[in-house]
């Protein structure tokens, strides 16, 4: 999979893309991530990318031209263009699965007060990572890349994400490791019983119980 990220702040991605599982996936060429500064596409003599909003109001608005030209330059027949915005479709695990099947993603990170609405004419999907407003689309882009990359073939073992929360509409079961007792808190006995059928039953029941307790809305779906 190839992921192109259009941003004004490439430095924000350092660290996140250069550590742990994402770093390994990049090194092993399971994912190819490029950061593109769309300022480089500005036709303004001073490489301007934003301007004041028509009709007045606060802040600066990202101009359509630099982003439009950058997307047109990168876009191929199989590309999916994603715009990150708090007014997009709420991001969920199912979307991560669907996007992990794509060949090429172009992710546009907004900043400031927003973008010129006309950018939406070249966008396939508008995504929000939650009902709160961030300073820009960079952190949401990292969320997308992380959640999608871990689902790519060979990045982590298939079993690791088969049991993920949300996979079957339920939250994940609780896990424990050594020691067996910590400050008077014991590991549930069934987990040390060696009875795999009982363990499986316990985990399924826990998933149901925890989802009922914390996220009734998931069960209603
Ligand atoms: N940009 C600012 N806030 C955002 C959010 N919650 N989701 C996606 N993009 C954003």
PDB file of C-alpha atoms and ligand atoms in Angstrom:
ATOM      1  CA  UNK A   1       0.000   0.000   0.000  1.00  0.00           C
ATOM      2  CA  UNK A   2       1.100   3.525  -0.744  1.00  0.00           C
ATOM      3  CA  UNK A   3       0.005   6.454   1.430  1.00  0.00           C
ATOM      4  CA  UNK A   4       0.654  10.065   0.442  1.00  0.00           C
ATOM      5  CA  UNK A   5       0.001  12.655   3.141  1.00  0.00           C
ATOM      6  CA  UNK A   6      -0.492  16.282   2.144  1.00  0.00           C
ATOM      7  CA  UNK A   7       0.510  18.524   5.019  1.00  0.00           C
ATOM      8  CA  UNK A   8       2.214  21.810   5.856  1.00  0.00           C
ATOM      9  CA  UNK A   9       3.902  20.267   8.910  1.00  0.00           C
ATOM     10  CA  UNK A  10       5.948  17.203   7.939  1.00  0.00           C
ATOM     11  CA  UNK A  11       7.945  17.445  11.170  1.00  0.00           C
ATOM     12  CA  UNK A  12       4.888  16.442  13.202  1.00  0.00           C
ATOM     13  CA  UNK A  13       5.050  12.923  11.749  1.00  0.00           C
ATOM     14  CA  UNK A  14       8.598  12.228  12.850  1.00  0.00           C
ATOM     15  CA  UNK A  15       8.635   9.781  15.697  1.00  0.00           C
ATOM     16  CA  UNK A  16       5.230   8.275  15.004  1.00  0.00           C
ATOM     17  CA  UNK A  17       6.308   6.909  11.626  1.00  0.00           C
ATOM     18  CA  UNK A  18       9.859   6.150  12.720  1.00  0.00           C
ATOM     19  CA  UNK A  19       9.239   3.878  15.672  1.00  0.00           C
ATOM     20  CA  UNK A  20       7.837   0.465  16.441  1.00  0.00           C
ATOM     21  CA  UNK A  21       5.410  -1.350  14.130  1.00  0.00           C
ATOM     22  CA  UNK A  22       5.009   1.422  11.542  1.00  0.00           C
ATOM     23  CA  UNK A  23       8.769   1.753  11.185  1.00  0.00           C
ATOM     24  CA  UNK A  24       9.088  -2.001  10.683  1.00  0.00           C
ATOM     25  CA  UNK A  25       6.246  -2.057   8.148  1.00  0.00           C
ATOM     26  CA  UNK A  26       7.960   0.741   6.207  1.00  0.00           C
ATOM     27  CA  UNK A  27      11.379  -0.938   6.385  1.00  0.00           C
ATOM     28  CA  UNK A  28       9.848  -4.181   5.107  1.00  0.00           C
ATOM     29  CA  UNK A  29       8.056  -2.280   2.316  1.00  0.00           C
ATOM     30  CA  UNK A  30       4.618  -3.383   3.499  1.00  0.00           C
ATOM     31  CA  UNK A  31       3.642   0.267   3.389  1.00  0.00           C
ATOM     32  CA  UNK A  32       5.220   3.218   1.624  1.00  0.00           C
ATOM     33  CA  UNK A  33       4.457   6.538   3.290  1.00  0.00           C
ATOM     34  CA  UNK A  34       5.348   9.893   1.716  1.00  0.00           C
ATOM     35  CA  UNK A  35       4.895  13.319   3.242  1.00  0.00           C
ATOM     36  CA  UNK A  36       4.166  16.036   0.707  1.00  0.00           C
ATOM     37  CA  UNK A  37       4.222  19.695   1.627  1.00  0.00           C
ATOM     38  CA  UNK A  38       1.497  21.238  -0.515  1.00  0.00           C
ATOM     39  CA  UNK A  39       3.159  24.634  -0.145  1.00  0.00           C
ATOM     40  CA  UNK A  40       5.498  23.349  -2.863  1.00  0.00           C
ATOM     41  CA  UNK A  41       2.519  23.364  -5.254  1.00  0.00           C
ATOM     42  CA  UNK A  42       1.461  26.950  -4.565  1.00  0.00           C
ATOM     43  CA  UNK A  43       1.479  29.173  -7.655  1.00  0.00           C
ATOM     44  CA  UNK A  44       1.642  32.272  -5.470  1.00  0.00           C
ATOM     45  CA  UNK A  45       4.993  34.109  -5.803  1.00  0.00           C
ATOM     46  CA  UNK A  46       5.420  33.868  -2.015  1.00  0.00           C
ATOM     47  CA  UNK A  47       4.191  30.241  -1.848  1.00  0.00           C
ATOM     48  CA  UNK A  48       1.128  31.353   0.036  1.00  0.00           C
ATOM     49  CA  UNK A  49      -1.342  28.567   0.889  1.00  0.00           C
ATOM     50  CA  UNK A  50      -4.035  30.405   2.828  1.00  0.00           C
ATOM     51  CA  UNK A  51      -6.067  33.590   2.742  1.00  0.00           C
ATOM     52  CA  UNK A  52      -8.856  35.401   4.578  1.00  0.00           C
ATOM     53  CA  UNK A  53     -12.396  34.012   4.216  1.00  0.00           C
ATOM     54  CA  UNK A  54     -14.850  35.551   1.758  1.00  0.00           C
ATOM     55  CA  UNK A  55     -17.724  37.098   3.698  1.00  0.00           C
ATOM     56  CA  UNK A  56     -15.409  37.915   6.593  1.00  0.00           C
ATOM     57  CA  UNK A  57     -14.821  36.066   9.831  1.00  0.00           C
ATOM     58  CA  UNK A  58     -11.959  34.743  11.879  1.00  0.00           C
ATOM     59  CA  UNK A  59      -8.746  33.092  10.807  1.00  0.00           C
ATOM     60  CA  UNK A  60      -7.285  31.912   7.543  1.00  0.00           C
ATOM     61  CA  UNK A  61      -8.682  29.446   5.036  1.00  0.00           C
ATOM     62  CA  UNK A  62      -6.559  27.008   3.019  1.00  0.00           C
ATOM     63  CA  UNK A  63      -6.671  27.908  -0.670  1.00  0.00           C
ATOM     64  CA  UNK A  64      -7.923  25.324  -3.127  1.00  0.00           C
ATOM     65  CA  UNK A  65      -5.188  25.686  -5.790  1.00  0.00           C
ATOM     66  CA  UNK A  66      -2.123  24.196  -3.985  1.00  0.00           C
ATOM     67  CA  UNK A  67      -4.054  21.192  -2.638  1.00  0.00           C
ATOM     68  CA  UNK A  68      -5.875  20.656  -5.947  1.00  0.00           C
ATOM     69  CA  UNK A  69      -2.620  20.648  -7.929  1.00  0.00           C
ATOM     70  CA  UNK A  70      -0.871  18.371  -5.418  1.00  0.00           C
ATOM     71  CA  UNK A  71      -3.715  15.832  -5.537  1.00  0.00           C
ATOM     72  CA  UNK A  72      -3.863  15.939  -9.344  1.00  0.00           C
ATOM     73  CA  UNK A  73      -0.117  15.315  -9.495  1.00  0.00           C
ATOM     74  CA  UNK A  74      -0.273  12.302  -7.157  1.00  0.00           C
ATOM     75  CA  UNK A  75      -3.600  10.781  -8.135  1.00  0.00           C
ATOM     76  CA  UNK A  76      -3.732   7.582 -10.168  1.00  0.00           C
ATOM     77  CA  UNK A  77      -6.655   5.493 -11.351  1.00  0.00           C
ATOM     78  CA  UNK A  78      -6.779   3.460  -8.121  1.00  0.00           C
ATOM     79  CA  UNK A  79      -6.245   6.314  -5.640  1.00  0.00           C
ATOM     80  CA  UNK A  80      -8.659   7.155  -2.836  1.00  0.00           C
ATOM     81  CA  UNK A  81      -8.557  10.791  -1.723  1.00  0.00           C
ATOM     82  CA  UNK A  82      -9.390  11.412   1.941  1.00  0.00           C
ATOM     83  CA  UNK A  83     -10.038  14.762   3.563  1.00  0.00           C
ATOM     84  CA  UNK A  84      -9.675  14.975   7.352  1.00  0.00           C
ATOM     85  CA  UNK A  85     -12.239  17.259   8.910  1.00  0.00           C
ATOM     86  CA  UNK A  86     -14.311  17.315  12.109  1.00  0.00           C
ATOM     87  CA  UNK A  87     -17.437  17.335   9.906  1.00  0.00           C
ATOM     88  CA  UNK A  88     -16.480  14.065   8.157  1.00  0.00           C
ATOM     89  CA  UNK A  89     -17.898  10.564   8.662  1.00  0.00           C
ATOM     90  CA  UNK A  90     -16.945   9.254  12.138  1.00  0.00           C
ATOM     91  CA  UNK A  91     -13.940   6.912  11.800  1.00  0.00           C
ATOM     92  CA  UNK A  92     -14.482   3.332  12.923  1.00  0.00           C
ATOM     93  CA  UNK A  93     -12.638   0.017  12.787  1.00  0.00           C
ATOM     94  CA  UNK A  94     -14.756  -1.105   9.809  1.00  0.00           C
ATOM     95  CA  UNK A  95     -13.433   1.870   7.818  1.00  0.00           C
ATOM     96  CA  UNK A  96      -9.859   0.937   8.766  1.00  0.00           C
ATOM     97  CA  UNK A  97     -10.511  -2.573   7.376  1.00  0.00           C
ATOM     98  CA  UNK A  98     -12.009  -1.243   4.163  1.00  0.00           C
ATOM     99  CA  UNK A  99      -9.193   1.275   3.654  1.00  0.00           C
ATOM    100  CA  UNK A 100      -6.539  -1.394   4.314  1.00  0.00           C
ATOM    101  CA  UNK A 101      -7.714  -3.077   1.081  1.00  0.00           C
ATOM    102  CA  UNK A 102      -6.982   0.010  -1.035  1.00  0.00           C
ATOM    103  CA  UNK A 103      -3.806   0.365  -3.082  1.00  0.00           C
ATOM    104  CA  UNK A 104      -3.191   4.091  -2.758  1.00  0.00           C
ATOM    105  CA  UNK A 105      -4.464   6.631  -0.244  1.00  0.00           C
ATOM    106  CA  UNK A 106      -3.989  10.378  -0.532  1.00  0.00           C
ATOM    107  CA  UNK A 107      -4.712  12.007   2.828  1.00  0.00           C
ATOM    108  CA  UNK A 108      -5.258  15.770   3.033  1.00  0.00           C
ATOM    109  CA  UNK A 109      -4.536  17.419   6.387  1.00  0.00           C
ATOM    110  CA  UNK A 110      -6.331  20.702   6.914  1.00  0.00           C
ATOM    111  CA  UNK A 111      -5.161  23.422   9.249  1.00  0.00           C
ATOM    112  CA  UNK A 112      -6.199  26.884  10.449  1.00  0.00           C
ATOM    113  CA  UNK A 113      -9.924  27.677  10.110  1.00  0.00           C
ATOM    114  CA  UNK A 114     -10.499  25.081   7.400  1.00  0.00           C
ATOM    115  CA  UNK A 115     -10.338  24.750   3.622  1.00  0.00           C
ATOM    116  CA  UNK A 116     -11.957  26.309   0.644  1.00  0.00           C
ATOM    117  CA  UNK A 117     -15.084  24.179   0.179  1.00  0.00           C
ATOM    118  CA  UNK A 118     -14.219  23.570  -3.494  1.00  0.00           C
ATOM    119  CA  UNK A 119     -11.474  21.140  -2.471  1.00  0.00           C
ATOM    120  CA  UNK A 120     -14.294  18.646  -1.834  1.00  0.00           C
ATOM    121  CA  UNK A 121     -14.811  18.324  -5.605  1.00  0.00           C
ATOM    122  CA  UNK A 122     -11.760  16.008  -5.748  1.00  0.00           C
ATOM    123  CA  UNK A 123     -12.291  14.151  -2.453  1.00  0.00           C
ATOM    124  CA  UNK A 124     -13.701  10.603  -2.211  1.00  0.00           C
ATOM    125  CA  UNK A 125     -14.134  10.421   1.540  1.00  0.00           C
ATOM    126  CA  UNK A 126     -14.341  12.944   4.397  1.00  0.00           C
ATOM    127  CA  UNK A 127     -13.323  11.481   7.751  1.00  0.00           C
ATOM    128  CA  UNK A 128     -13.499  12.731  11.345  1.00  0.00           C
ATOM    129  CA  UNK A 129     -11.675  10.859  14.108  1.00  0.00           C
ATOM    130  CA  UNK A 130     -14.100  12.048  16.770  1.00  0.00           C
ATOM    131  CA  UNK A 131     -16.400  14.779  17.981  1.00  0.00           C
ATOM    132  CA  UNK A 132     -13.719  17.228  19.060  1.00  0.00           C
ATOM    133  CA  UNK A 133     -11.669  19.792  17.184  1.00  0.00           C
ATOM    134  CA  UNK A 134      -7.912  19.478  16.773  1.00  0.00           C
ATOM    135  CA  UNK A 135      -5.527  22.135  15.486  1.00  0.00           C
ATOM    136  CA  UNK A 136      -5.176  20.280  12.200  1.00  0.00           C
ATOM    137  CA  UNK A 137      -5.482  17.004  10.317  1.00  0.00           C
ATOM    138  CA  UNK A 138      -1.981  15.753  11.147  1.00  0.00           C
ATOM    139  CA  UNK A 139      -2.888  13.791  14.287  1.00  0.00           C
ATOM    140  CA  UNK A 140      -5.997  12.332  12.567  1.00  0.00           C
ATOM    141  CA  UNK A 141      -3.732  11.313   9.631  1.00  0.00           C
ATOM    142  CA  UNK A 142      -1.442   9.484  12.084  1.00  0.00           C
ATOM    143  CA  UNK A 143      -4.494   7.737  13.554  1.00  0.00           C
ATOM    144  CA  UNK A 144      -5.565   6.551  10.090  1.00  0.00           C
ATOM    145  CA  UNK A 145      -2.089   5.414   9.067  1.00  0.00           C
ATOM    146  CA  UNK A 146      -1.534   3.534  12.333  1.00  0.00           C
ATOM    147  CA  UNK A 147      -4.914   1.785  12.342  1.00  0.00           C
ATOM    148  CA  UNK A 148      -4.640   0.849   8.641  1.00  0.00           C
ATOM    149  CA  UNK A 149      -0.972  -0.215   8.631  1.00  0.00           C
ATOM    150  CA  UNK A 150      -1.432  -2.760  11.423  1.00  0.00           C
ATOM    151  CA  UNK A 151      -4.092  -4.481   9.290  1.00  0.00           C
ATOM    152  CA  UNK A 152      -1.880  -4.867   6.217  1.00  0.00           C
ATOM    153  CA  UNK A 153      -0.817  -8.452   5.452  1.00  0.00           C
ATOM    154  CA  UNK A 154       2.254  -9.531   7.423  1.00  0.00           C
ATOM    155  CA  UNK A 155       2.522  -6.411   9.607  1.00  0.00           C
ATOM    156  CA  UNK A 156       1.246  -8.110  12.749  1.00  0.00           C
ATOM    157  CA  UNK A 157       0.005 -11.679  13.019  1.00  0.00           C
ATOM    158  CA  UNK A 158      -3.529 -12.208  11.761  1.00  0.00           C
ATOM    159  CA  UNK A 159      -4.630 -13.582  15.176  1.00  0.00           C
ATOM    160  CA  UNK A 160      -3.525 -10.351  16.840  1.00  0.00           C
ATOM    161  CA  UNK A 161      -6.237  -8.388  15.107  1.00  0.00           C
ATOM    162  CA  UNK A 162      -8.837 -11.127  14.867  1.00  0.00           C
ATOM    163  CA  UNK A 163      -9.551 -10.517  18.542  1.00  0.00           C
ATOM    164  CA  UNK A 164      -9.438  -6.728  18.319  1.00  0.00           C
ATOM    165  CA  UNK A 165     -12.084  -4.677  20.023  1.00  0.00           C
ATOM    166  CA  UNK A 166     -14.886  -3.795  17.542  1.00  0.00           C
ATOM    167  CA  UNK A 167     -13.971  -6.658  15.193  1.00  0.00           C
ATOM    168  CA  UNK A 168     -17.189  -8.503  15.980  1.00  0.00           C
ATOM    169  CA  UNK A 169     -18.982  -5.432  17.284  1.00  0.00           C
ATOM    170  CA  UNK A 170     -17.780  -6.117  20.855  1.00  0.00           C
ATOM    171  CA  UNK A 171     -15.011  -4.741  23.066  1.00  0.00           C
ATOM    172  CA  UNK A 172     -12.025  -6.992  23.727  1.00  0.00           C
ATOM    173  CA  UNK A 173     -11.752  -9.363  26.710  1.00  0.00           C
ATOM    174  CA  UNK A 174      -9.350  -8.539  29.581  1.00  0.00           C
ATOM    175  CA  UNK A 175      -5.826 -10.004  29.560  1.00  0.00           C
ATOM    176  CA  UNK A 176      -3.333 -10.785  32.339  1.00  0.00           C
ATOM    177  CA  UNK A 177       0.310 -11.793  32.594  1.00  0.00           C
ATOM    178  CA  UNK A 178       2.725 -12.743  35.396  1.00  0.00           C
ATOM    179  CA  UNK A 179       2.635 -12.554  38.378  1.00  0.00           C
ATOM    180  CA  UNK A 180      -0.417 -14.618  39.254  1.00  0.00           C
ATOM    181  CA  UNK A 181      -1.106 -12.418  42.276  1.00  0.00           C
ATOM    182  CA  UNK A 182      -0.348  -8.705  42.592  1.00  0.00           C
ATOM    183  CA  UNK A 183      -1.177  -6.737  45.766  1.00  0.00           C
ATOM    184  CA  UNK A 184      -3.921  -9.213  46.590  1.00  0.00           C
ATOM    185  CA  UNK A 185      -5.405  -9.145  43.077  1.00  0.00           C
ATOM    186  CA  UNK A 186      -5.577 -12.610  41.532  1.00  0.00           C
ATOM    187  CA  UNK A 187      -5.642 -13.664  37.889  1.00  0.00           C
ATOM    188  CA  UNK A 188      -9.053 -15.307  37.191  1.00  0.00           C
ATOM    189  CA  UNK A 189      -8.654 -19.007  37.941  1.00  0.00           C
ATOM    190  CA  UNK A 190     -10.019 -20.200  34.601  1.00  0.00           C
ATOM    191  CA  UNK A 191      -7.061 -18.606  32.767  1.00  0.00           C
ATOM    192  CA  UNK A 192      -4.601 -20.813  34.596  1.00  0.00           C
ATOM    193  CA  UNK A 193      -6.762 -23.959  34.322  1.00  0.00           C
ATOM    194  CA  UNK A 194      -5.324 -25.100  30.982  1.00  0.00           C
ATOM    195  CA  UNK A 195      -8.905 -25.849  29.791  1.00  0.00           C
ATOM    196  CA  UNK A 196      -9.008 -24.120  26.413  1.00  0.00           C
ATOM    197  CA  UNK A 197     -12.730 -24.511  25.886  1.00  0.00           C
ATOM    198  CA  UNK A 198     -13.489 -22.964  29.297  1.00  0.00           C
ATOM    199  CA  UNK A 199     -11.033 -20.135  28.580  1.00  0.00           C
ATOM    200  CA  UNK A 200     -12.736 -19.409  25.248  1.00  0.00           C
ATOM    201  CA  UNK A 201     -16.167 -19.384  26.945  1.00  0.00           C
ATOM    202  CA  UNK A 202     -14.883 -17.062  29.692  1.00  0.00           C
ATOM    203  CA  UNK A 203     -13.441 -14.645  27.114  1.00  0.00           C
ATOM    204  CA  UNK A 204     -16.640 -14.564  25.058  1.00  0.00           C
ATOM    205  CA  UNK A 205     -18.696 -13.904  28.193  1.00  0.00           C
ATOM    206  CA  UNK A 206     -16.310 -11.160  29.294  1.00  0.00           C
ATOM    207  CA  UNK A 207     -16.556  -9.461  25.885  1.00  0.00           C
ATOM    208  CA  UNK A 208     -20.340  -9.464  26.161  1.00  0.00           C
ATOM    209  CA  UNK A 209     -20.303  -8.294  29.804  1.00  0.00           C
ATOM    210  CA  UNK A 210     -17.788  -5.482  29.250  1.00  0.00           C
ATOM    211  CA  UNK A 211     -19.546  -4.229  26.122  1.00  0.00           C
ATOM    212  CA  UNK A 212     -22.867  -4.205  27.976  1.00  0.00           C
ATOM    213  CA  UNK A 213     -21.278  -2.298  30.839  1.00  0.00           C
ATOM    214  CA  UNK A 214     -19.274   0.267  28.857  1.00  0.00           C
ATOM    215  CA  UNK A 215     -20.737   0.522  25.354  1.00  0.00           C
ATOM    216  CA  UNK A 216     -24.397  -0.481  25.236  1.00  0.00           C
ATOM    217  CA  UNK A 217     -24.658   1.440  21.956  1.00  0.00           C
ATOM    218  CA  UNK A 218     -22.469  -1.207  20.249  1.00  0.00           C
ATOM    219  CA  UNK A 219     -24.911  -3.963  21.225  1.00  0.00           C
ATOM    220  CA  UNK A 220     -27.865  -1.955  19.932  1.00  0.00           C
ATOM    221  CA  UNK A 221     -26.190  -1.848  16.511  1.00  0.00           C
TER     222      UNK A 221
HETATM  223  N1  LIG B   1      -9.269  18.251  12.030  1.00  0.00           N
HETATM  224  C1  LIG B   1      -9.513  18.883  13.189  1.00  0.00           C
HETATM  225  N2  LIG B   1     -10.213  18.121  14.028  1.00  0.00           N
HETATM  226  C2  LIG B   1     -10.418  16.935  13.383  1.00  0.00           C
HETATM  227  C3  LIG B   1     -11.091  15.735  13.710  1.00  0.00           C
HETATM  228  N3  LIG B   1     -11.711  15.564  14.882  1.00  0.00           N
HETATM  229  N4  LIG B   1     -11.099  14.737  12.815  1.00  0.00           N
HETATM  230  C4  LIG B   1     -10.489  14.879  11.619  1.00  0.00           C
HETATM  231  N5  LIG B   1      -9.859  16.001  11.239  1.00  0.00           N
HETATM  232  C5  LIG B   1      -9.814  17.015  12.108  1.00  0.00           C
END
